[in-house]
Coordinates of C-alpha atoms and ligand atoms in Angstrom, one line a residue:
M362 CA -46.0 -54.5 51.8
S363 CA -43.2 -53.5 49.4
N364 CA -42.5 -50.6 51.7
L365 CA -42.0 -53.0 54.6
I366 CA -39.6 -55.2 52.5
R367 CA -37.7 -52.1 51.4
G368 CA -37.5 -51.0 54.9
L369 CA -36.2 -54.3 56.2
R370 CA -33.7 -54.5 53.4
G371 CA -32.4 -51.0 54.3
L372 CA -32.1 -52.0 57.9
A373 CA -30.3 -55.2 57.0
L374 CA -27.9 -53.3 54.8
A375 CA -27.3 -50.7 57.5
M376 CA -26.6 -53.4 60.0
T377 CA -24.1 -55.3 57.8
G378 CA -22.5 -52.0 57.0
M379 CA -22.1 -51.2 60.6
A380 CA -20.8 -54.6 61.4
G381 CA -18.4 -54.3 58.5
S382 CA -17.0 -50.9 59.6
F383 CA -16.8 -52.1 63.2
A384 CA -14.8 -55.1 62.1
A385 CA -12.5 -52.8 59.9
Q386 CA -12.1 -50.4 62.8
A387 CA -11.3 -53.3 65.2
A388 CA -8.7 -54.6 62.8
D389 CA -7.2 -51.2 62.4
T390 CA -7.0 -50.7 66.2
M391 CA -5.4 -54.1 66.6
E392 CA -2.8 -53.2 64.0
N393 CA -1.8 -49.9 65.4
A394 CA -2.4 -50.2 69.1
Y395 CA 0.6 -49.5 71.2
W396 CA -0.4 -52.3 73.6
N397 CA -0.5 -55.0 70.9
L398 CA 2.5 -56.8 69.3
P399 CA 3.8 -54.4 66.6
K400 CA 3.3 -55.5 63.0
G401 CA 6.9 -54.5 62.3
V402 CA 8.7 -53.9 59.1
T403 CA 9.8 -57.3 57.8
D404 CA 7.9 -60.1 56.0
I405 CA 8.7 -62.3 59.0
S406 CA 7.4 -59.8 61.5
N407 CA 4.2 -59.6 59.5
E408 CA 3.8 -63.4 59.6
V409 CA 4.5 -63.4 63.3
W410 CA 1.9 -60.7 63.8
H411 CA -0.8 -62.7 61.9
L412 CA 0.1 -65.9 63.8
H413 CA -0.2 -63.9 67.1
M414 CA -3.6 -62.5 66.1
A415 CA -4.9 -65.9 64.9
A416 CA -3.9 -67.5 68.2
F417 CA -5.5 -64.5 70.0
W418 CA -8.8 -64.9 68.3
V419 CA -8.8 -68.6 68.8
C420 CA -8.4 -68.0 72.5
V421 CA -11.2 -65.4 72.4
V422 CA -13.6 -67.8 70.8
I423 CA -12.7 -70.7 73.1
A424 CA -13.1 -68.4 76.1
I425 CA -16.6 -67.3 75.0
V426 CA -17.7 -70.9 74.3
V427 CA -16.3 -72.4 77.5
F428 CA -17.3 -69.6 79.8
G429 CA -20.7 -69.3 78.0
V430 CA -21.5 -73.0 78.7
M431 CA -20.1 -72.7 82.2
F432 CA -22.1 -69.7 83.2
Y433 CA -25.2 -71.0 81.5
S434 CA -25.0 -74.3 83.3
I435 CA -24.3 -72.7 86.7
F436 CA -27.4 -70.4 86.2
A437 CA -29.8 -72.8 84.5
H438 CA -29.1 -75.8 86.7
R439 CA -28.7 -74.1 90.0
R440 CA -29.9 -76.1 93.1
S441 CA -33.0 -74.0 93.7
K442 CA -34.3 -75.1 90.3
H443 CA -33.0 -78.7 90.3
P444 CA -32.8 -79.9 93.9
V445 CA -32.2 -83.5 92.8
P446 CA -29.0 -83.8 90.7
A447 CA -29.0 -85.9 87.6
T448 CA -27.0 -89.1 87.9
F449 CA -25.7 -89.6 84.4
H450 CA -22.0 -90.1 83.9
H451 CA -19.5 -91.0 81.2
S452 CA -20.2 -90.3 77.5
T453 CA -17.7 -91.7 75.1
T454 CA -19.1 -89.5 72.3
V455 CA -18.5 -86.3 74.3
E456 CA -15.0 -87.5 75.3
I457 CA -14.0 -88.2 71.7
I458 CA -15.4 -84.8 70.6
W459 CA -13.6 -82.8 73.3
T460 CA -10.3 -84.6 72.5
I461 CA -10.6 -84.1 68.7
I462 CA -11.6 -80.4 68.8
P463 CA -8.5 -79.2 70.7
F464 CA -6.3 -81.5 68.7
V465 CA -7.6 -79.9 65.5
I466 CA -7.1 -76.4 66.9
L467 CA -3.5 -77.2 68.0
I468 CA -2.6 -78.6 64.6
G469 CA -4.3 -75.6 62.9
L470 CA -2.0 -73.3 64.9
A471 CA 1.1 -75.4 64.8
V472 CA 1.4 -75.9 61.1
P473 CA 1.6 -72.2 60.1
A474 CA 3.7 -71.4 63.1
A475 CA 6.2 -74.1 62.2
G476 CA 6.4 -72.8 58.7
T477 CA 7.4 -69.3 60.0
L478 CA 9.8 -70.7 62.5
I479 CA 11.6 -72.6 59.8
K480 CA 11.9 -69.4 57.8
Q481 CA 13.2 -67.5 60.8
Y482 CA 16.0 -70.1 61.2
D483 CA 17.0 -70.0 57.6
T484 CA 20.1 -67.7 57.6
R485 CA 21.3 -68.9 54.2
N486 CA 22.0 -66.6 51.2
A487 CA 22.4 -63.5 53.2
A488 CA 23.8 -60.5 51.4
M489 CA 25.9 -59.4 54.4
T490 CA 26.8 -60.4 57.9
V491 CA 27.0 -58.3 61.1
K492 CA 28.5 -59.8 64.2
I493 CA 26.9 -58.5 67.4
T494 CA 28.7 -58.8 70.7
G495 CA 27.1 -58.0 74.0
Y496 CA 29.1 -56.4 76.8
Q497 CA 28.2 -55.2 80.2
W498 CA 26.6 -52.8 79.2
K499 CA 26.8 -52.0 75.5
W500 CA 26.7 -53.7 72.1
Q501 CA 29.5 -54.0 69.5
Y502 CA 28.6 -54.3 65.8
E503 CA 31.2 -55.6 63.4
Y504 CA 30.4 -55.5 59.7
V505 CA 32.1 -58.8 58.8
G506 CA 34.5 -58.5 55.8
E507 CA 34.1 -54.7 55.7
G508 CA 36.6 -53.7 58.4
V509 CA 34.0 -51.6 60.1
S510 CA 33.2 -52.1 63.8
F511 CA 32.0 -49.9 66.6
F512 CA 30.4 -49.9 70.0
S513 CA 26.9 -48.7 70.7
T514 CA 26.1 -47.3 74.1
L515 CA 23.3 -45.5 75.8
D516 CA 23.1 -41.9 74.5
A517 CA 24.7 -39.2 76.6
E518 CA 21.4 -37.4 77.4
S519 CA 19.7 -40.5 78.7
N520 CA 22.8 -41.4 80.6
K521 CA 22.9 -38.0 82.3
A522 CA 19.2 -38.0 83.1
R523 CA 19.4 -41.5 84.7
Q524 CA 22.1 -40.5 87.3
L525 CA 20.9 -40.1 90.8
H526 CA 19.9 -36.5 91.6
S527 CA 20.7 -35.5 88.0
G528 CA 18.0 -32.9 88.1
V529 CA 17.0 -33.8 84.6
D530 CA 13.3 -34.9 84.1
P531 CA 13.5 -38.1 82.0
K532 CA 10.3 -37.1 80.3
T533 CA 12.1 -34.3 78.6
V534 CA 14.7 -36.6 77.2
P535 CA 13.7 -37.8 73.7
H536 CA 13.6 -41.6 73.6
Y537 CA 14.8 -41.8 77.2
L538 CA 16.7 -45.1 77.6
H539 CA 15.8 -46.1 74.1
N540 CA 18.6 -44.1 72.3
T541 CA 22.2 -44.9 71.6
D542 CA 25.3 -42.9 70.5
N543 CA 25.9 -45.1 67.4
Y544 CA 23.1 -46.7 65.5
L545 CA 23.3 -50.1 63.8
V546 CA 23.0 -49.0 60.2
L547 CA 21.5 -51.5 57.8
P548 CA 20.3 -51.4 54.2
V549 CA 16.6 -52.1 53.4
G550 CA 15.6 -54.9 51.0
K551 CA 18.7 -57.0 51.7
K552 CA 19.0 -60.1 53.8
V553 CA 21.3 -59.4 56.7
R554 CA 22.6 -62.3 58.8
F555 CA 23.5 -61.6 62.4
L556 CA 26.1 -63.6 64.4
L557 CA 25.3 -63.1 68.1
T558 CA 27.6 -63.7 71.0
S559 CA 28.6 -62.1 74.3
N560 CA 31.9 -61.2 75.9
D561 CA 30.8 -61.5 79.6
V562 CA 27.3 -62.6 80.7
I563 CA 24.2 -63.6 78.8
H564 CA 22.5 -60.7 77.0
G565 CA 19.6 -60.7 74.7
W566 CA 19.2 -58.8 71.4
W567 CA 15.6 -57.8 70.8
V568 CA 14.1 -55.4 68.2
P569 CA 10.3 -55.9 68.1
D570 CA 9.8 -54.3 64.7
L571 CA 12.1 -56.8 63.2
A572 CA 10.6 -59.7 65.2
I573 CA 14.1 -60.7 66.3
K574 CA 14.9 -61.7 69.8
K575 CA 17.7 -64.0 70.8
D576 CA 20.2 -64.7 73.6
A577 CA 23.8 -63.6 73.3
I578 CA 25.7 -66.2 75.1
P579 CA 29.5 -66.1 75.9
G580 CA 31.3 -68.9 74.0
F581 CA 28.4 -69.5 71.7
I582 CA 27.5 -67.9 68.4
N583 CA 23.8 -67.7 67.7
E584 CA 22.5 -66.9 64.2
M585 CA 19.5 -64.8 63.2
W586 CA 18.6 -62.7 60.2
T587 CA 16.4 -59.9 58.9
Q588 CA 15.3 -58.2 55.8
I589 CA 13.9 -54.8 56.4
N590 CA 11.2 -53.5 54.1
E591 CA 10.9 -49.8 55.1
P592 CA 13.6 -47.3 55.9
G593 CA 13.3 -45.9 59.5
I594 CA 14.6 -46.1 63.0
Y595 CA 13.7 -49.2 65.0
R596 CA 14.3 -49.4 68.7
G597 CA 14.9 -52.3 71.0
Q598 CA 16.8 -53.3 74.1
C599 CA 18.7 -56.0 75.9
T600 CA 16.1 -58.6 77.1
V601 CA 18.2 -60.7 79.5
L602 CA 18.8 -59.5 83.0
C603 CA 22.5 -59.0 82.5
G604 CA 23.5 -57.2 85.7
R605 CA 23.2 -53.8 87.3
D606 CA 22.9 -51.7 84.2
H607 CA 20.8 -54.2 82.2
G608 CA 18.2 -51.5 81.6
F609 CA 20.8 -49.2 80.1
M610 CA 21.8 -51.0 76.9
P611 CA 19.3 -50.1 74.3
I612 CA 19.4 -51.0 70.6
V613 CA 18.7 -48.7 67.7
V614 CA 18.6 -49.9 64.2
H615 CA 18.7 -47.3 61.4
A616 CA 17.5 -48.8 58.1
M617 CA 18.2 -46.8 55.1
S618 CA 18.1 -47.2 51.3
E619 CA 20.9 -49.2 49.7
T620 CA 22.6 -46.1 48.2
D621 CA 22.5 -44.3 51.6
Y622 CA 23.8 -47.4 53.3
A623 CA 26.7 -47.7 50.7
A624 CA 27.6 -44.0 51.3
W625 CA 27.5 -44.5 55.1
L626 CA 29.7 -47.6 54.9
A627 CA 32.2 -45.8 52.6
K628 CA 32.4 -43.0 55.2
Q629 CA 33.1 -45.4 58.0
K630 CA 35.8 -47.1 56.0
G631 CA 37.3 -43.8 55.0
G632 CA 37.5 -42.7 58.7
A633 CA 39.2 -46.0 59.7
E634 CA 41.8 -45.6 56.9
V635 CA 42.6 -42.1 57.9
A636 CA 43.0 -43.2 61.5
A637 CA 45.3 -46.0 60.5
A638 CA 47.4 -43.9 58.2
A639 CA 47.8 -40.9 60.6
P640 CA 51.2 -41.0 62.3
V641 CA 49.9 -40.1 65.8
T642 CA 50.7 -41.2 69.2
T643 CA 48.1 -39.9 71.5
T644 CA 44.8 -41.3 70.7
D645 CA 43.3 -38.0 71.5
A646 CA 44.9 -36.6 68.5
A647 CA 43.8 -39.6 66.4
V648 CA 40.3 -39.5 67.6
D649 CA 40.0 -35.8 67.6
A650 CA 41.4 -35.4 64.1
P651 CA 38.5 -33.8 62.2
A652 CA 39.4 -35.9 59.2
A653 CA 38.7 -39.0 61.2
P654 CA 35.1 -38.7 62.5
A655 CA 34.8 -42.5 62.6
A656 CA 38.1 -43.2 64.4
E657 CA 36.4 -44.3 67.5
A658 CA 34.4 -46.7 65.4
A659 CA 37.5 -48.0 63.8
P660 CA 38.1 -51.7 64.3
T661 CA 40.5 -52.5 67.1
E662 CA 43.0 -54.1 64.8
V663 CA 43.2 -51.0 62.6
A664 CA 43.6 -48.7 65.6
A665 CA 46.2 -50.9 67.1
A666 CA 48.1 -51.3 63.9
A667 CA 48.4 -47.5 63.5
P668 CA 52.1 -46.7 63.0
A669 CA 52.8 -44.5 66.0
P670 CA 56.4 -43.3 66.5
A671 CA 57.3 -40.0 68.2
P672 CA 56.1 -40.7 71.7
A673 CA 57.5 -37.5 73.0
A674 CA 55.2 -35.5 70.8
A675 CA 52.3 -36.4 73.0
A676 CA 50.7 -33.4 74.7
P677 CA 48.0 -33.8 77.3
A678 CA 44.8 -33.0 75.7
A679 CA 43.0 -31.6 78.7
D680 CA 39.7 -31.0 76.9
S681 CA 39.6 -34.2 74.9
K682 CA 36.2 -34.7 73.5
A683 CA 36.9 -38.3 72.6
G684 CA 38.2 -39.0 76.0
E685 CA 35.1 -37.5 77.5
K686 CA 32.8 -39.5 75.3
L687 CA 34.6 -42.7 76.2
F688 CA 34.5 -41.8 79.9
L689 CA 30.7 -41.1 79.8
G690 CA 30.1 -44.2 77.8
N691 CA 32.3 -46.6 79.8
C692 CA 33.1 -45.2 83.3
A693 CA 30.5 -42.7 84.3
A694 CA 28.0 -45.4 85.3
C695 CA 30.1 -46.1 88.4
H696 CA 32.4 -43.1 88.8
Q697 CA 29.7 -40.6 87.8
A698 CA 30.1 -38.0 85.0
T699 CA 31.7 -35.6 87.5
G700 CA 34.2 -38.1 88.8
A701 CA 32.6 -38.0 92.2
G702 CA 32.0 -41.7 92.2
M703 CA 29.6 -43.4 94.6
P704 CA 31.7 -44.1 97.7
P705 CA 32.3 -46.4 99.4
T706 CA 31.8 -49.0 96.5
F707 CA 32.7 -46.8 93.6
P708 CA 35.6 -44.5 94.5
A709 CA 35.9 -40.9 93.3
L710 CA 38.3 -40.3 90.5
T711 CA 38.6 -36.7 91.5
G712 CA 41.7 -36.5 93.7
S713 CA 42.3 -40.3 93.4
K714 CA 45.8 -41.5 94.3
L715 CA 45.8 -44.0 91.5
V716 CA 45.0 -41.3 89.0
A717 CA 47.6 -38.9 90.4
G718 CA 50.2 -41.8 90.6
P719 CA 52.3 -43.5 87.9
I720 CA 50.3 -43.8 84.7
D721 CA 51.2 -47.5 84.1
A722 CA 49.3 -48.5 87.2
Q723 CA 46.2 -46.7 86.1
I724 CA 46.3 -48.2 82.6
T725 CA 46.7 -51.7 84.1
Q726 CA 43.7 -51.2 86.3
V727 CA 41.6 -50.1 83.4
L728 CA 42.8 -53.0 81.3
K729 CA 42.5 -55.7 83.9
G730 CA 39.9 -54.4 86.2
K731 CA 39.9 -54.7 90.0
N732 CA 37.3 -56.2 92.3
A733 CA 34.0 -54.7 91.3
M734 CA 35.6 -52.8 88.4
P735 CA 35.3 -54.8 85.2
P736 CA 38.2 -55.0 82.8
F737 CA 38.1 -52.8 79.7
A738 CA 40.5 -54.8 77.6
H739 CA 37.9 -54.9 74.8
L740 CA 38.5 -51.2 74.1
S741 CA 41.3 -50.4 71.7
D742 CA 44.7 -49.2 72.9
A743 CA 43.8 -45.8 71.5
D744 CA 40.5 -45.6 73.4
I745 CA 42.1 -46.7 76.7
A746 CA 44.9 -44.2 76.3
A747 CA 42.3 -41.5 75.6
V748 CA 40.1 -42.3 78.5
V749 CA 43.0 -42.6 80.9
T750 CA 44.4 -39.3 79.7
Y751 CA 40.9 -37.8 80.2
T752 CA 40.7 -38.9 83.8
R753 CA 44.2 -37.5 84.5
N754 CA 43.4 -34.1 83.1
N755 CA 39.7 -33.6 83.8
L756 CA 37.2 -34.3 86.6
G757 CA 39.2 -31.9 88.8
N758 CA 42.5 -33.7 88.2
K759 CA 45.6 -31.9 86.7
V760 CA 48.3 -34.5 86.4
G761 CA 49.4 -33.0 83.1
D762 CA 50.6 -36.2 81.3
A763 CA 49.0 -38.3 78.6
A764 CA 48.8 -42.1 78.0
T765 CA 49.8 -43.4 74.6
A766 CA 48.5 -46.3 72.6
E767 CA 52.0 -48.1 72.8
Q768 CA 52.0 -47.9 76.6
V769 CA 48.6 -49.5 76.6
K770 CA 49.8 -52.2 74.1
K771 CA 52.8 -53.0 76.3
L772 CA 50.7 -53.4 79.4
R773 CA 48.0 -55.6 77.9
Ligands
HEC828 C1 31.1 -51.3 87.1 C2 31.6 -50.1 87.8 C3 32.9 -49.5 87.2 C4 33.1 -49.0 86.0 C5 32.2 -49.0 84.8 C6 34.4 -48.4 86.0 N1 35.0 -48.5 87.3 FE1 36.7 -47.8 87.9 N2 36.4 -48.6 89.7 C7 35.3 -49.3 90.1 C8 35.6 -49.8 91.4 C9 34.6 -50.7 92.2 C10 36.8 -49.4 91.8 C11 37.5 -49.7 93.1 C12 38.3 -51.0 92.9 C13 39.1 -51.4 94.1 O1 40.1 -50.7 94.4 O2 38.6 -52.3 94.7 C14 37.3 -48.6 90.7 C15 38.5 -47.9 90.7 C16 39.0 -47.1 89.7 C17 40.2 -46.3 89.8 C18 41.0 -46.1 91.0 C19 40.4 -45.2 92.0 C20 41.1 -45.2 93.3 O3 41.4 -44.1 93.7 O4 41.2 -46.2 93.9 C21 40.3 -45.7 88.6 C22 41.5 -44.7 88.2 C23 39.3 -46.1 87.8 N3 38.5 -47.0 88.5 C24 39.1 -45.7 86.5 C25 38.1 -46.1 85.7 C26 38.0 -45.8 84.3 C27 38.9 -45.0 83.5 C28 36.8 -46.4 83.9 C29 36.3 -46.4 82.4 C30 37.1 -47.0 81.4 C31 36.2 -47.1 85.0 N4 37.0 -46.9 86.1 C32 35.0 -47.8 84.9 C33 34.2 -49.5 89.3 C34 34.1 -49.2 88.0
CU829 CU1 22.5 -57.0 78.5

């Protein structure tokens, strides 16, 4: 007898143990599954994840109950068993019950969801602000009040692999279409406010690990915020169909410790100051200067304000790395990395009459755009000069002259 009890108790223990470990395993799978919403790295993203799971399990239970009753009824009351249907109708009690239960479920989901939503919208007391501007097809990040600003475009490797007949297997490219040239660097443990807008069409800024997703709308400024708990690299992308290259404007956030962030910021500022102080004419020189690694990332105002006398000193930098980078980031999507273009819509720059002709005409076209070519006025004078110089002395062209930042400034 006591043996039987002991045996039963053992069995019961084993069963609860199994159920417990199964539940733990299921919970673990849900947390780490690539197909589920990621739990993310902020308090808000954790709250969002738990809300999502709560709603999911409520749906699972409702589905089991509703389909259970339905299938049971279909089977148990089939016509072969009950040829004469029952004639009852209308039950006030049942109607009240099936109104109250969903009402309670909805309130039960809405109350915590509203709490999280209110927190998500509370952008007060932020330690810093980053202005994000969407462009076709890149993002600009401005560290408000810091004088640091830069563009973030698809990384060169992904960009190369995505070209038609590139011969590069995208599977060999790390983080294919999910990598950028410049990361948005943020400190962990600090509340960061974002001001989100767009320069052309509606874009959407989305980083799942931060549980942030909002539209960037021209003429409007949307606000959002985050406070990242763990250092790391978090990837996202534009989520609003924003034109032909919508799929090629990823987002990469690099969260680092406060001290690392401070060092990074100081470096960016140092670079900008060097660029502003350097008495250079050709942007190639400014951007290529080893002392100014962040010159491309320098805010437009700083670059434009650079004292730049001595125009004659400009030498065509035929192998300008900065010009090449700008070309790959801004122009290669249409004109191809080789300059071959995609005729008839996107003309070749190799052997182009405009490129071989007067430099002012080419600068103007890059500034103002023409037909299907968008304007690039958002680039700094220095950057436009660099990219124009690049096209005139590379891609099979040998014009031999160089554009200067002042020329660009005059033609704006
Ligand atoms: C979205 C596609 C697109 C991008 C990006 C683009 N262009 Fe163009 N580009 C065009 C189109 C389309 C034309 C032809 C315009 C026309 O004449 O109707 C053109 C024409 C040109 C021409 C004149 C070619 C000729 O012989 O007619 C030059 C030079 C040029 N682009 C330079 C650039 C530079 C420099 C950049 C990067 C800063 C750039 N383009 C980015 C689409 C683009
Ligand atoms: Cu977009």
